CSV table of C-alpha atoms in Angstrom, one decimal:
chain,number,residue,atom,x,y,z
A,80,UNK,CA,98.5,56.0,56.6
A,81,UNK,CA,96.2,58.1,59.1
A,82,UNK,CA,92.8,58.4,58.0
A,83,UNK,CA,92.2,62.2,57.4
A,84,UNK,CA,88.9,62.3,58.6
A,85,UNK,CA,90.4,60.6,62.0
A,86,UNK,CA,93.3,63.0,62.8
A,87,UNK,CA,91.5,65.3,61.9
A,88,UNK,CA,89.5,65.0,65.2
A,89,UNK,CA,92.5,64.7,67.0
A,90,UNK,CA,95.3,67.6,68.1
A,91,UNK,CA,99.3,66.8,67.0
A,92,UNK,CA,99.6,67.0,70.6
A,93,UNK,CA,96.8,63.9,71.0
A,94,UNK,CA,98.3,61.9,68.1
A,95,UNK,CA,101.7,61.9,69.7
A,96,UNK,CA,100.1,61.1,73.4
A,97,UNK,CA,98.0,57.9,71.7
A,98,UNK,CA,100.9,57.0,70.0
A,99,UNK,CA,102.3,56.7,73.7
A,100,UNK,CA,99.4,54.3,75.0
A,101,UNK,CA,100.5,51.2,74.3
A,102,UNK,CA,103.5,52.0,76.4
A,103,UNK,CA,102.0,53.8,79.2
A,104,UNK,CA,99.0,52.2,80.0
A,105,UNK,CA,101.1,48.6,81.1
A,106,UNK,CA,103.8,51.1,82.7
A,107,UNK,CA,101.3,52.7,85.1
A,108,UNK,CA,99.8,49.3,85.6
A,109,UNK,CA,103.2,48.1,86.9
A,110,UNK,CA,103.6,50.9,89.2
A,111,UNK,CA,99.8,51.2,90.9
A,112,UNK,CA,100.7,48.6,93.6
A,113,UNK,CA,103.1,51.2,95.5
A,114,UNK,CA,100.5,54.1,94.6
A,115,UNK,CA,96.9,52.6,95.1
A,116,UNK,CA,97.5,52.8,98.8
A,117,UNK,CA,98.2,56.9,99.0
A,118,UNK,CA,94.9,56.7,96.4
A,119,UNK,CA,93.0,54.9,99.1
A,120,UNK,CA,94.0,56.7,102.2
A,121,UNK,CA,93.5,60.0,100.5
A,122,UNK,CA,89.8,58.9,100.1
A,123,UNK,CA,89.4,57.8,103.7
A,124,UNK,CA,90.7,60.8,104.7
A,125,UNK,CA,88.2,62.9,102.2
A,126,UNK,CA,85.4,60.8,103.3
A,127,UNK,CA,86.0,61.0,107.1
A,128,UNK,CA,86.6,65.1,107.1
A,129,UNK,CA,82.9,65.1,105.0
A,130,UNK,CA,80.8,62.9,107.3
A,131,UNK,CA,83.2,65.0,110.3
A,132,UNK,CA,82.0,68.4,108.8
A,133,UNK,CA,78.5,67.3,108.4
A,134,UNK,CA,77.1,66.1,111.8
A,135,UNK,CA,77.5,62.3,111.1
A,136,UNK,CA,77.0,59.1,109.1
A,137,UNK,CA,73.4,59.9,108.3
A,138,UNK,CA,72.8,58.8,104.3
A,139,UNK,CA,73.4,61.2,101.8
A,140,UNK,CA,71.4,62.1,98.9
A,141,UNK,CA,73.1,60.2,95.7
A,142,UNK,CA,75.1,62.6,93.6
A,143,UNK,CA,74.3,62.9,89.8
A,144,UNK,CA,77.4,61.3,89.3
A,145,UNK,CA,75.6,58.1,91.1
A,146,UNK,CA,72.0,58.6,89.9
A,147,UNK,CA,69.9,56.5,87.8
A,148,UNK,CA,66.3,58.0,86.1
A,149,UNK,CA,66.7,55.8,82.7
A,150,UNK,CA,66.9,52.0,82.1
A,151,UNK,CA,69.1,50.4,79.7
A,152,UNK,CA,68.3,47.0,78.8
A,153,UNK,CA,71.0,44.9,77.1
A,154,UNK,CA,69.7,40.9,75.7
A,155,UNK,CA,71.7,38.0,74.0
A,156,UNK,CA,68.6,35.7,72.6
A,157,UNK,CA,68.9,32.7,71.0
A,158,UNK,CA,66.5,32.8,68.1
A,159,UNK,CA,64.3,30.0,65.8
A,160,UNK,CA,64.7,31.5,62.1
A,161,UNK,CA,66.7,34.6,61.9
A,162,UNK,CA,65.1,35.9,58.7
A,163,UNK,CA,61.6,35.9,60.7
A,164,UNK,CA,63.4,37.8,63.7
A,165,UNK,CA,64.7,40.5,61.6
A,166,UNK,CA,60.9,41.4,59.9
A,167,UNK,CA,59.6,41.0,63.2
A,168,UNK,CA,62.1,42.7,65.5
A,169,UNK,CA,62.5,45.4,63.0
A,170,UNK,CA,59.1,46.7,62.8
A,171,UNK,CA,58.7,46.3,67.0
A,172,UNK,CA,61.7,48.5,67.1
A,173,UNK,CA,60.6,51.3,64.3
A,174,UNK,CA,57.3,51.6,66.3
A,175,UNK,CA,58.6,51.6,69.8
A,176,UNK,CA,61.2,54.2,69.2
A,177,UNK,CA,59.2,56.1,66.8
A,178,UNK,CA,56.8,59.1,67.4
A,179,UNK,CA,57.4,62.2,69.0
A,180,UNK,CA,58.9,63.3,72.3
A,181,UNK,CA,61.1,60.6,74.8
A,182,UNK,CA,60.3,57.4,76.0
A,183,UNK,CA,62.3,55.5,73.6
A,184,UNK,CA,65.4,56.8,72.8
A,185,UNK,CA,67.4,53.6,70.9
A,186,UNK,CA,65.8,50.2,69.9
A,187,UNK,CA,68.3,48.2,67.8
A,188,UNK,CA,69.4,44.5,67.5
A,189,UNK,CA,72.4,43.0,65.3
A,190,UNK,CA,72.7,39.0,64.9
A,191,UNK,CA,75.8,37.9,66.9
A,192,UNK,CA,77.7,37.1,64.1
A,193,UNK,CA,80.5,35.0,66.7
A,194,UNK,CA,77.5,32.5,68.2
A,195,UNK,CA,77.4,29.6,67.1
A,196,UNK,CA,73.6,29.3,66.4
A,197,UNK,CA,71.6,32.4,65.5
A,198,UNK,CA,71.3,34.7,68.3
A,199,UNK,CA,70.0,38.7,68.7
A,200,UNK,CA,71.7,41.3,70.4
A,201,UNK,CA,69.3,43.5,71.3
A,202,UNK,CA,69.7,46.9,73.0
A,203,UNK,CA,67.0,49.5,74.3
A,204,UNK,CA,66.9,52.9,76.3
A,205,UNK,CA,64.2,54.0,78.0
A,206,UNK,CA,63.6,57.5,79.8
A,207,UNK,CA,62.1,55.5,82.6
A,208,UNK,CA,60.3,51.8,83.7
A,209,UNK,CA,56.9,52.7,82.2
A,210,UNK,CA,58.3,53.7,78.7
A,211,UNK,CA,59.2,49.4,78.3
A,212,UNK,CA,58.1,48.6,75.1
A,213,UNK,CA,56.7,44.8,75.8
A,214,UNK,CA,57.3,42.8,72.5
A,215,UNK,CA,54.2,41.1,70.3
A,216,UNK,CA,53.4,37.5,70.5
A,217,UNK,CA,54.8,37.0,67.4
A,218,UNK,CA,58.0,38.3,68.1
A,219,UNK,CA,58.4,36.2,71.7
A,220,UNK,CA,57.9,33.0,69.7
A,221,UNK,CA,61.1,33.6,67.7
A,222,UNK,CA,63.1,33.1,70.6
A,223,UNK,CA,64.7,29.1,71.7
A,224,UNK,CA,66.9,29.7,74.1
A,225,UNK,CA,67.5,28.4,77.8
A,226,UNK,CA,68.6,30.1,80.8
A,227,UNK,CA,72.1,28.8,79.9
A,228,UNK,CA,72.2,30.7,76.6
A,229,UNK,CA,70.2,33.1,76.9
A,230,UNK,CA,70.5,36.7,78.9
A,231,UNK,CA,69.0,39.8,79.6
A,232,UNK,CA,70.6,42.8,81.4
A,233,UNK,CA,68.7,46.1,83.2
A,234,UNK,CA,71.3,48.6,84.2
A,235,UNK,CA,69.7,51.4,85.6
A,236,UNK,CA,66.4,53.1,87.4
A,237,UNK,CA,64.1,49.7,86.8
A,238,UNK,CA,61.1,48.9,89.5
A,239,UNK,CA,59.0,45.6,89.7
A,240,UNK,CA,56.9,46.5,86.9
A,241,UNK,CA,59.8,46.7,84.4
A,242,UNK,CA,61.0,43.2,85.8
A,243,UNK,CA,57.3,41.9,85.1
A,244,UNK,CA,57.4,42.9,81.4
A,245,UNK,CA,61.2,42.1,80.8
A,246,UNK,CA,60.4,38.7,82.1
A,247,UNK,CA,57.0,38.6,79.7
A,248,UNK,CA,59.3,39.2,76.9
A,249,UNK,CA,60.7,35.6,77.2
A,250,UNK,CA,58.1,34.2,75.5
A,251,UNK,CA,58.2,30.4,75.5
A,252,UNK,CA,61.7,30.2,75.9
A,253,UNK,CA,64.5,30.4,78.8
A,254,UNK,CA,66.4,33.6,79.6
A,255,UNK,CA,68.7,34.3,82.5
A,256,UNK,CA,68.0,38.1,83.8
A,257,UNK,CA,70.0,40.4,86.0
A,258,UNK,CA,68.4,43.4,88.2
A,259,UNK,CA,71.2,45.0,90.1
A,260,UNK,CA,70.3,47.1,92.8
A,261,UNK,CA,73.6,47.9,93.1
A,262,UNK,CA,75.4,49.9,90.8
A,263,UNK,CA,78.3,52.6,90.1
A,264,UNK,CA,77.7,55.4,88.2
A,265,UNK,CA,75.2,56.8,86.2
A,266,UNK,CA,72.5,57.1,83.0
A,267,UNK,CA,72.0,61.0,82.8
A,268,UNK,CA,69.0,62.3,82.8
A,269,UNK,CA,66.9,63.5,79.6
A,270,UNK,CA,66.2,67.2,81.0
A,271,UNK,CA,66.4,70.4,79.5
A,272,UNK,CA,69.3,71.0,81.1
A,273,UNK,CA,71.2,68.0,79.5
A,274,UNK,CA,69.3,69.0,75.9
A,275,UNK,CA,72.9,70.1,73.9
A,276,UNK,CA,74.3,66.5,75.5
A,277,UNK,CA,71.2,64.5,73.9
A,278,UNK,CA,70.9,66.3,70.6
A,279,UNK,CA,74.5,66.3,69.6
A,280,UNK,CA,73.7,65.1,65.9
A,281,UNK,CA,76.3,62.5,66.4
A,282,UNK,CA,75.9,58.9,66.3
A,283,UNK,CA,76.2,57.6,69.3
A,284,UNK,CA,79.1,55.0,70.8
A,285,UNK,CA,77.6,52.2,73.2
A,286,UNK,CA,79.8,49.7,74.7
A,287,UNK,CA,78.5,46.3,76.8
A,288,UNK,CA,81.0,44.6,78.5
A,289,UNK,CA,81.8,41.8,81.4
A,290,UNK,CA,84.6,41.9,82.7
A,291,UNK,CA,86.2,39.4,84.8
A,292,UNK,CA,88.1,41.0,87.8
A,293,UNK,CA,90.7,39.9,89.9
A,294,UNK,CA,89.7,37.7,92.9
A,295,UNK,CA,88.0,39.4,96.0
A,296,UNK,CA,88.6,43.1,94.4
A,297,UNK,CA,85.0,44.0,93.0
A,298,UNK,CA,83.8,45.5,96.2
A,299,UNK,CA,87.3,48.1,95.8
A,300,UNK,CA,87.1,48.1,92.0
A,301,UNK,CA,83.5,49.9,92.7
A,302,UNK,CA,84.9,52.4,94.9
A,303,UNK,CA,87.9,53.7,92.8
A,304,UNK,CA,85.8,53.5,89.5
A,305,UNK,CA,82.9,55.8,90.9
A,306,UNK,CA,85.6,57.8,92.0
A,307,UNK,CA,86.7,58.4,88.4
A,308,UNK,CA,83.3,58.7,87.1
A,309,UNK,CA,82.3,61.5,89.3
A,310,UNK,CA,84.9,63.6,87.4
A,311,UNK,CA,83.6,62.2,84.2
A,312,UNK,CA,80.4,63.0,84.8
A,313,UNK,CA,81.1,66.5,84.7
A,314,UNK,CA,84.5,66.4,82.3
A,315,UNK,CA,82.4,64.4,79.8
A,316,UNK,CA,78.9,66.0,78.9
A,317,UNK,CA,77.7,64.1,76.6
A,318,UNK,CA,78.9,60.5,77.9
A,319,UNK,CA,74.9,59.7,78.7
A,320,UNK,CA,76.0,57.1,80.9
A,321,UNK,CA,78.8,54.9,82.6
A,322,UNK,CA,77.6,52.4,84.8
A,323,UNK,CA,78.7,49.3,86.1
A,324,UNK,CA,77.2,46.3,87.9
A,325,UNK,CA,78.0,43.2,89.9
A,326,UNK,CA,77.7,39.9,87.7
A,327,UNK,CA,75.1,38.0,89.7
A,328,UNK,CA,76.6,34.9,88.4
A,329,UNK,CA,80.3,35.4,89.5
A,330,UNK,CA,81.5,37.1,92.8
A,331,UNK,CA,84.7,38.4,90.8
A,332,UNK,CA,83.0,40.1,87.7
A,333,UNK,CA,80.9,42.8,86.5
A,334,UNK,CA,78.8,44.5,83.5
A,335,UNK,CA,79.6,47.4,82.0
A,336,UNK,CA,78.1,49.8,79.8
A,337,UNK,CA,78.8,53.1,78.0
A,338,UNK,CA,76.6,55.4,75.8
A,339,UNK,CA,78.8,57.8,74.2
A,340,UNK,CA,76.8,60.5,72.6
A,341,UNK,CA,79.4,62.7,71.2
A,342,UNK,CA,83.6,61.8,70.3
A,343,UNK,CA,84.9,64.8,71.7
A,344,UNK,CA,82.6,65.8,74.2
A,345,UNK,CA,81.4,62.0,75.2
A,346,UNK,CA,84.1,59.8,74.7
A,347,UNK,CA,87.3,61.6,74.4
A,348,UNK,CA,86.5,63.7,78.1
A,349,UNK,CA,85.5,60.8,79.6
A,350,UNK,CA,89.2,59.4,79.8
A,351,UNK,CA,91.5,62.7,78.2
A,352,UNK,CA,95.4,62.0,78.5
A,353,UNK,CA,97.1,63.3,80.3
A,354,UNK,CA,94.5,64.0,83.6
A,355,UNK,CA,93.3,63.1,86.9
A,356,UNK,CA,90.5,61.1,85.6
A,357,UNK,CA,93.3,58.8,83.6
A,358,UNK,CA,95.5,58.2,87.0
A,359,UNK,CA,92.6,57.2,88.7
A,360,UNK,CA,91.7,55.1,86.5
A,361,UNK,CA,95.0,53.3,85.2
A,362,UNK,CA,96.5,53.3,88.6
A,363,UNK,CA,93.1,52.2,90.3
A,364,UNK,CA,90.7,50.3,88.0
A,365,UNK,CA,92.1,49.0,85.1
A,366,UNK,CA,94.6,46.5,87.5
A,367,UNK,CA,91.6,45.2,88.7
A,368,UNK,CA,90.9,44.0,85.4
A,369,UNK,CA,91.7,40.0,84.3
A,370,UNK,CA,90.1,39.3,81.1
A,371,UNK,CA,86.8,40.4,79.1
A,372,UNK,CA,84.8,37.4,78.5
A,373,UNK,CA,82.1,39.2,76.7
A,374,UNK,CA,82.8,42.8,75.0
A,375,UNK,CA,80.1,44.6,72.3
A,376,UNK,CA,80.4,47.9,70.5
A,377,UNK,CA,77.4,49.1,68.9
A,378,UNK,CA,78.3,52.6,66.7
A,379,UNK,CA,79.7,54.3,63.2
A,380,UNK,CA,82.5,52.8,62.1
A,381,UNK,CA,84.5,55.9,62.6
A,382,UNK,CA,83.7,55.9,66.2
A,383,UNK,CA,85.3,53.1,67.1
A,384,UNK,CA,88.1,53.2,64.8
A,385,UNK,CA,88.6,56.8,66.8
A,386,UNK,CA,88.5,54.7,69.7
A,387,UNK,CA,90.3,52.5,68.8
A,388,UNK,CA,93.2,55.3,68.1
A,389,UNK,CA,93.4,56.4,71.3
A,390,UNK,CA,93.6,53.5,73.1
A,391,UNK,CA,94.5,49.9,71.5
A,392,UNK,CA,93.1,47.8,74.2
A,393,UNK,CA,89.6,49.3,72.7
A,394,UNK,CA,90.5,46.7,69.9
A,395,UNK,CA,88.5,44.1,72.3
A,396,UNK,CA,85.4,45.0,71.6
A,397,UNK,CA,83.0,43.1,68.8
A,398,UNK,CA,82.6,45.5,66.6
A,399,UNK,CA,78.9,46.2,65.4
A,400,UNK,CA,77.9,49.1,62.8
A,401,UNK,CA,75.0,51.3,62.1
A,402,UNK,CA,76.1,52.5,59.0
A,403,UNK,CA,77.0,49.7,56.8
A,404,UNK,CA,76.7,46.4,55.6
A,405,UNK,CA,72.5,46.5,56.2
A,406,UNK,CA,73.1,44.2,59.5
A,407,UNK,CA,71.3,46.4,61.9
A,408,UNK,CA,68.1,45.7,62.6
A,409,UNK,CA,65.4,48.6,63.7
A,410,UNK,CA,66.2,52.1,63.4
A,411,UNK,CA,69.4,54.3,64.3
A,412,UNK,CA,69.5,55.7,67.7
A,413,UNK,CA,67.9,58.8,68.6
A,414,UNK,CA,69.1,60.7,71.6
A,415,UNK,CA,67.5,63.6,70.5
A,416,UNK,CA,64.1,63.7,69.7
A,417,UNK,CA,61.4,65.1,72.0
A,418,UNK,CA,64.0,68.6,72.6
């Protein structure tokens, strides 16, 4: 039976196309080796008439659909006495994210309820580098981990300084970090003029993700997944980011992350059926994709189930929620405060 608080968010016309996906999805897969190539010479061709009709190769300014002001930061930490890390990490978070105006926009952590001794999950945004919140003594001495268990992740606008506190937050203990300088897509902005895409009054959707790609196609997968996002970026307002970035440890894989701020506006737009954004991405991206070695979803549980609706494969992500069973730790996300 369809929950009515689910179809309700979704059209007949919606329900009968994710009905569809299961089907689709793996037939557009089968065909993308005969189309990827008219995909790819269209985008030479778009590229060459651009640099052509603008004097040159000189270096563009990035668009906003590859910009970067924010910092996300994503860790996996191995942890001495989880009751401790829960007091401790719980009142760091309350206080970092709390107060008035930006700076801290979500500081949460769940225990990873699939490791197999007790580990945090921690996730953080941060308008920019000087808003890191570096964590008390007491806190870094919970962690146990080695640079084999243990990881942190900084997708987005970080500098040297936010590598020097990230790295402080180890503590006495190993952690293995990655700082990308090269990335796809994008972490909008907290402006005035994205104000309705931060203060939605939703809870928010955020997915963390490495994927495994198929060997000697990252440097391609980049290019045909920023060329989707650029129409997401616009088609999806209040999608705050998707951005991707190459897995330091493996040539053939990446990390992903999306912050979905809204369903319909966030999620939904970001990938709606049918459109040119889905062929794109089908026909383009998702063939690139072998396996998902590591998937988290951090949101209501009505968000992902909603998800989860539209597309099946969505089913792969750990699922996390803020709104029951009392396992997050720190407070709620809060896109919204300071507008």
């Amino acid at each position: 039976m369809t929950d009515p608080q689910q179809a309700a968010r979704f059209t007949w016309f919606e329900r009968q196309t994710n009905a569809l996906a299961p089907y689709a999805i793996p037939a557009l897969k089968f065909v993308s080796p005969a189309l990827q190539p008219l995909y790819q010479l269209s985008d030479a061709v778009a590229e060459g008439a651009e640099k052509f009709f603008k004097g040159g190769d000189e270096a563009a300014p990035r668009p906003p659909s590859n910009s970067y002001g924010p910092v996300v930061v994503f860790s996996s930490r191995t942890v001495r006495d989880a009751s401790e890390y829960r007091t401790l990490f719980a009142k760091y978070a309350s206080e970092a994210q709390g107060g008035g105006g930006g700076g801290v926009r979500m500081m949460f952590s769940f225990l990873d309820r699939d490791a197999s001794s007790p580990t945090a999950l921690q996730v953080a945004w941060y308008d920019g580098p000087a808003d890191y919140a570096v964590q008390p003594k007491e806190l870094r001495d919970c962690y146990a981990g080695t640079e084999e268990t243990d990881y942190t992740l900084a997708f987005g606008g970080w500098d040297e300084s936010l590598k020097i506190k990230a790295r402080q937050d180890a503590g006495g203990a190993g952690c293995a970090y990655s700082f990308s300088e090269t990335m796809a897509g994008y972490l909008k902005e907290p402006a005035e003029e994205h104000a309705a895409d931060f203060r939605t009054g939703e809870a928010p959707m955020i997915w963390v993700s490495r994927r495994k790609l198929r060997p000697g196609r990252r440097d391609l997968a980049a290019r045909s997944f920023q060329k989707g996002v650029d129409r997401m970026y616009t088609n999806a307002p209040a999608a705050l980011g998707i951005i991707e970035f190459p897995d330091p440890s493996d040539p053939d894989g990446v990390w992903s992350l999306r912050v979905f701020n809204e369903f319909e506006r966030g999620f939904k737009r970001h990938f709606p059926v049918p459109s040119a954004i889905l062929f794109r991405m089908v026909l383009n991206v998702v063939p690139e994709w072998a396996d998902f070695p590591i998937a988290f979803s951090f949101s209501a549980r009505a968000e992902i189930e909603g998800a989860i609706e539209s597309n099946p494969g969505n089913q792969a992500y750990s699922k996390y929620y803020f709104d029951e069973g009392g396992d997050l730790i720190g407070p709620e996300p809060d896109f919204g405060k300071g507008f």
